[in-house]
């Protein structure tokens, strides 16, 4: 492997192009084996497993925007059909925490560029083996000069060029990837990722956001945010935390633990705009741990939405009208806010039905988030034969609400991964302006 992320656009495009081509060739090979008398179930499982392995290998090796896209998809694995779920769940979840590492010599060069040639003097110890990998950087465990255990995030060389090249190419392949996540619009996701990646590429912005979150949640009984120790454009040092990864609880947690963690996640998601003026905008499980004392630890603040006035009040008003089945008033509000364009013919009941993924959990004191429920929502919204599909095509999402909407849906998807039953309505009543009138 080379020292850097593969940079050349032609090289990266060829690897990304191998994904849909590979899926197609394996499917064709599977049909051939069926005609020859092979076991249909085993062949389907084998095709899915190999496709998942290729997805991880290509997106993980390319890192950059390709891996960022894979991480965004991994949140929605709960909506993947059962026959594909297991292999893709495993491969996509691996993208949350792992990728091929950068060689130690290259890591040292980046640290010297960011912290000076004497960078080693800042540390008592530095582990050259990455403890974790992300879309544009990898994390090393170290001991700061004052004895604190710290996490050192180092950006991959060539990350900026790779990210933008990947997202441009993935736009071209979005139709081929769409079947993996029915009911989720791939093109808008890619556009939103492209728009905010510029912020993630400067770790000083991330450090500022993390400092703000750490200050706001200092002493909180439920949430911990590690403090930042040092930062530079392409390297960042923060306090090390050791806990149980959220992915482990998703995989094997007890029901009571799942419910408690789901409630902590929801409270964090909906309280932070009011408490910090920021929304943590990357809610995949790799960014959360549960500490031994039961608190939720949140890491990776490269993607945030700036909400100095808190969550938009209009969204709360929309959801309240939908939950109360005030369909005429809801449609009027949607038109006033430009969610429904003037030339679109839409009935009041259609608007309420389309908001199901957000309003269903708010109609009862407690709601059980399950993969089956999420798959049902995805199938309903992605089925060309159903009226909700046409309704969705008629709705417009104004830019100022796009990131909040996407992060909220991603948070709902994580709750479905957890199989958590939580009082989400109570959380909304406390933290979502406009919902309680």
mmCIF file of C-alpha atoms in Angstrom, residues 190-346:
data_model
loop_
_atom_site.group_PDB
_atom_site.id
_atom_site.type_symbol
_atom_site.label_atom_id
_atom_site.label_comp_id
_atom_site.label_asym_id
_atom_site.label_seq_id
_atom_site.Cartn_x
_atom_site.Cartn_y
_atom_site.Cartn_z
ATOM 1 C CA UNK A 190 -24.191 12.740 -1.170
ATOM 2 C CA UNK A 191 -24.841 16.423 -1.844
ATOM 3 C CA UNK A 192 -25.094 17.158 1.863
ATOM 4 C CA UNK A 193 -21.922 15.186 2.610
ATOM 5 C CA UNK A 194 -20.065 17.146 -0.063
ATOM 6 C CA UNK A 195 -21.251 20.481 1.302
ATOM 7 C CA UNK A 196 -20.042 19.864 4.855
ATOM 8 C CA UNK A 197 -16.838 17.905 4.233
ATOM 9 C CA UNK A 198 -14.825 21.122 3.896
ATOM 10 C CA UNK A 199 -15.417 21.778 7.603
ATOM 11 C CA UNK A 200 -14.353 18.263 8.598
ATOM 12 C CA UNK A 201 -11.041 18.615 6.795
ATOM 13 C CA UNK A 202 -9.766 21.252 9.248
ATOM 14 C CA UNK A 203 -9.379 19.664 12.671
ATOM 15 C CA UNK A 204 -9.244 23.095 14.294
ATOM 16 C CA UNK A 205 -12.957 23.491 13.537
ATOM 17 C CA UNK A 206 -13.622 20.079 15.039
ATOM 18 C CA UNK A 207 -11.568 20.971 18.128
ATOM 19 C CA UNK A 208 -13.575 24.169 18.619
ATOM 20 C CA UNK A 209 -16.844 22.233 18.403
ATOM 21 C CA UNK A 210 -15.617 19.575 20.813
ATOM 22 C CA UNK A 211 -14.496 22.228 23.308
ATOM 23 C CA UNK A 212 -17.969 23.767 23.163
ATOM 24 C CA UNK A 213 -19.672 20.421 23.768
ATOM 25 C CA UNK A 214 -17.234 19.506 26.567
ATOM 26 C CA UNK A 215 -17.890 22.803 28.348
ATOM 27 C CA UNK A 216 -21.674 22.518 28.011
ATOM 28 C CA UNK A 217 -21.769 18.935 29.321
ATOM 29 C CA UNK A 218 -19.106 19.344 32.011
ATOM 30 C CA UNK A 219 -20.366 17.531 35.107
ATOM 31 C CA UNK A 220 -23.430 16.127 33.323
ATOM 32 C CA UNK A 221 -24.651 12.918 35.017
ATOM 33 C CA UNK A 222 -25.428 11.190 31.716
ATOM 34 C CA UNK A 223 -23.067 12.504 29.006
ATOM 35 C CA UNK A 224 -19.270 12.802 28.757
ATOM 36 C CA UNK A 225 -17.353 14.670 26.051
ATOM 37 C CA UNK A 226 -13.530 14.256 26.163
ATOM 38 C CA UNK A 227 -11.611 17.512 26.540
ATOM 39 C CA UNK A 228 -9.341 18.721 23.738
ATOM 40 C CA UNK A 229 -5.630 18.845 24.639
ATOM 41 C CA UNK A 230 -4.090 20.268 21.437
ATOM 42 C CA UNK A 231 -5.128 20.874 17.832
ATOM 43 C CA UNK A 232 -3.721 21.737 14.408
ATOM 44 C CA UNK A 233 -5.230 21.723 10.891
ATOM 45 C CA UNK A 234 -4.473 18.029 10.295
ATOM 46 C CA UNK A 235 -3.884 16.617 13.786
ATOM 47 C CA UNK A 236 -5.757 16.757 17.071
ATOM 48 C CA UNK A 237 -5.178 15.479 20.617
ATOM 49 C CA UNK A 238 -7.980 14.848 23.120
ATOM 50 C CA UNK A 239 -8.404 12.894 26.332
ATOM 51 C CA UNK A 240 -8.619 9.123 25.916
ATOM 52 C CA UNK A 241 -11.768 7.345 27.026
ATOM 53 C CA UNK A 242 -12.360 3.612 27.441
ATOM 54 C CA UNK A 243 -15.858 2.257 27.245
ATOM 55 C CA UNK A 244 -18.114 -0.286 25.587
ATOM 56 C CA UNK A 245 -18.685 0.558 21.906
ATOM 57 C CA UNK A 246 -22.287 1.196 20.981
ATOM 58 C CA UNK A 247 -21.926 -1.467 18.282
ATOM 59 C CA UNK A 248 -21.352 -4.090 21.015
ATOM 60 C CA UNK A 249 -24.600 -3.123 22.737
ATOM 61 C CA UNK A 250 -26.405 -3.251 19.401
ATOM 62 C CA UNK A 251 -25.003 -6.734 18.871
ATOM 63 C CA UNK A 252 -25.540 -8.303 22.306
ATOM 64 C CA UNK A 253 -26.903 -5.824 24.872
ATOM 65 C CA UNK A 254 -29.666 -6.746 27.292
ATOM 66 C CA UNK A 255 -33.094 -5.131 26.720
ATOM 67 C CA UNK A 256 -32.805 -2.844 29.760
ATOM 68 C CA UNK A 257 -29.393 -1.647 28.607
ATOM 69 C CA UNK A 258 -30.641 -1.023 25.063
ATOM 70 C CA UNK A 259 -33.540 1.043 26.358
ATOM 71 C CA UNK A 260 -31.346 3.101 28.681
ATOM 72 C CA UNK A 261 -28.726 3.787 25.997
ATOM 73 C CA UNK A 262 -31.426 4.682 23.484
ATOM 74 C CA UNK A 263 -32.841 7.227 25.893
ATOM 75 C CA UNK A 264 -29.386 8.737 26.531
ATOM 76 C CA UNK A 265 -28.757 9.036 22.799
ATOM 77 C CA UNK A 266 -32.109 10.731 22.242
ATOM 78 C CA UNK A 267 -31.630 13.175 25.079
ATOM 79 C CA UNK A 268 -28.169 14.074 23.817
ATOM 80 C CA UNK A 269 -29.354 14.526 20.238
ATOM 81 C CA UNK A 270 -32.290 16.781 21.089
ATOM 82 C CA UNK A 271 -30.743 18.702 24.013
ATOM 83 C CA UNK A 272 -27.450 19.765 22.433
ATOM 84 C CA UNK A 273 -28.821 22.530 20.144
ATOM 85 C CA UNK A 274 -30.349 24.262 23.180
ATOM 86 C CA UNK A 275 -27.352 23.620 25.443
ATOM 87 C CA UNK A 276 -24.496 24.157 22.975
ATOM 88 C CA UNK A 277 -26.010 25.863 19.943
ATOM 89 C CA UNK A 278 -24.656 22.900 17.938
ATOM 90 C CA UNK A 279 -26.029 19.560 16.754
ATOM 91 C CA UNK A 280 -23.725 16.524 16.585
ATOM 92 C CA UNK A 281 -24.289 15.610 12.941
ATOM 93 C CA UNK A 282 -22.558 12.226 12.654
ATOM 94 C CA UNK A 283 -24.650 9.843 14.769
ATOM 95 C CA UNK A 284 -23.273 6.501 13.586
ATOM 96 C CA UNK A 285 -22.538 3.979 16.391
ATOM 97 C CA UNK A 286 -18.760 4.308 16.036
ATOM 98 C CA UNK A 287 -18.981 7.745 17.659
ATOM 99 C CA UNK A 288 -20.523 6.564 20.944
ATOM 100 C CA UNK A 289 -19.336 4.510 23.901
ATOM 101 C CA UNK A 290 -20.848 3.570 27.239
ATOM 102 C CA UNK A 291 -18.452 4.174 30.135
ATOM 103 C CA UNK A 292 -18.190 1.791 33.111
ATOM 104 C CA UNK A 293 -20.261 4.220 35.227
ATOM 105 C CA UNK A 294 -23.089 4.076 32.648
ATOM 106 C CA UNK A 295 -22.587 7.498 31.083
ATOM 107 C CA UNK A 296 -22.726 8.053 27.339
ATOM 108 C CA UNK A 297 -19.399 9.182 25.875
ATOM 109 C CA UNK A 298 -19.593 11.097 22.585
ATOM 110 C CA UNK A 299 -16.605 11.490 20.260
ATOM 111 C CA UNK A 300 -15.844 12.889 16.795
ATOM 112 C CA UNK A 301 -17.247 16.380 16.340
ATOM 113 C CA UNK A 302 -16.017 16.926 12.788
ATOM 114 C CA UNK A 303 -19.597 17.219 11.529
ATOM 115 C CA UNK A 304 -21.855 19.633 13.392
ATOM 116 C CA UNK A 305 -24.834 21.770 12.497
ATOM 117 C CA UNK A 306 -24.715 25.303 13.869
ATOM 118 C CA UNK A 307 -28.046 26.076 15.532
ATOM 119 C CA UNK A 308 -27.474 29.155 17.732
ATOM 120 C CA UNK A 309 -31.227 29.455 18.358
ATOM 121 C CA UNK A 310 -31.693 25.732 19.050
ATOM 122 C CA UNK A 311 -33.733 23.294 16.988
ATOM 123 C CA UNK A 312 -36.046 25.046 14.500
ATOM 124 C CA UNK A 313 -39.403 25.786 16.132
ATOM 125 C CA UNK A 314 -41.181 25.211 12.831
ATOM 126 C CA UNK A 315 -40.217 21.519 12.833
ATOM 127 C CA UNK A 316 -41.801 21.090 16.252
ATOM 128 C CA UNK A 317 -44.964 22.800 15.076
ATOM 129 C CA UNK A 318 -45.150 20.534 12.022
ATOM 130 C CA UNK A 319 -44.791 17.391 14.115
ATOM 131 C CA UNK A 320 -47.337 18.578 16.708
ATOM 132 C CA UNK A 321 -49.933 19.225 13.991
ATOM 133 C CA UNK A 322 -49.223 15.807 12.452
ATOM 134 C CA UNK A 323 -49.482 13.961 15.790
ATOM 135 C CA UNK A 324 -52.738 15.771 16.548
ATOM 136 C CA UNK A 325 -54.018 14.866 13.048
ATOM 137 C CA UNK A 326 -54.632 18.526 12.187
ATOM 138 C CA UNK A 327 -53.967 17.799 8.548
ATOM 139 C CA UNK A 328 -55.351 21.007 6.995
ATOM 140 C CA UNK A 329 -53.263 23.206 9.279
ATOM 141 C CA UNK A 330 -50.221 21.020 8.654
ATOM 142 C CA UNK A 331 -50.519 21.359 4.887
ATOM 143 C CA UNK A 332 -50.919 25.134 5.203
ATOM 144 C CA UNK A 333 -47.753 25.319 7.338
ATOM 145 C CA UNK A 334 -45.821 23.091 4.923
ATOM 146 C CA UNK A 335 -46.729 25.421 2.071
ATOM 147 C CA UNK A 336 -45.820 28.525 4.089
ATOM 148 C CA UNK A 337 -42.392 27.054 4.913
ATOM 149 C CA UNK A 338 -41.836 26.009 1.277
ATOM 150 C CA UNK A 339 -41.845 22.261 2.085
ATOM 151 C CA UNK A 340 -44.604 21.960 -0.504
ATOM 152 C CA UNK A 341 -43.995 24.014 -3.626
ATOM 153 C CA UNK A 342 -46.831 26.174 -4.998
ATOM 154 C CA UNK A 343 -47.365 24.079 -8.142
ATOM 155 C CA UNK A 344 -47.590 20.744 -6.264
ATOM 156 C CA UNK A 345 -51.043 19.231 -5.752
ATOM 157 C CA UNK A 346 -51.076 17.488 -2.383
#
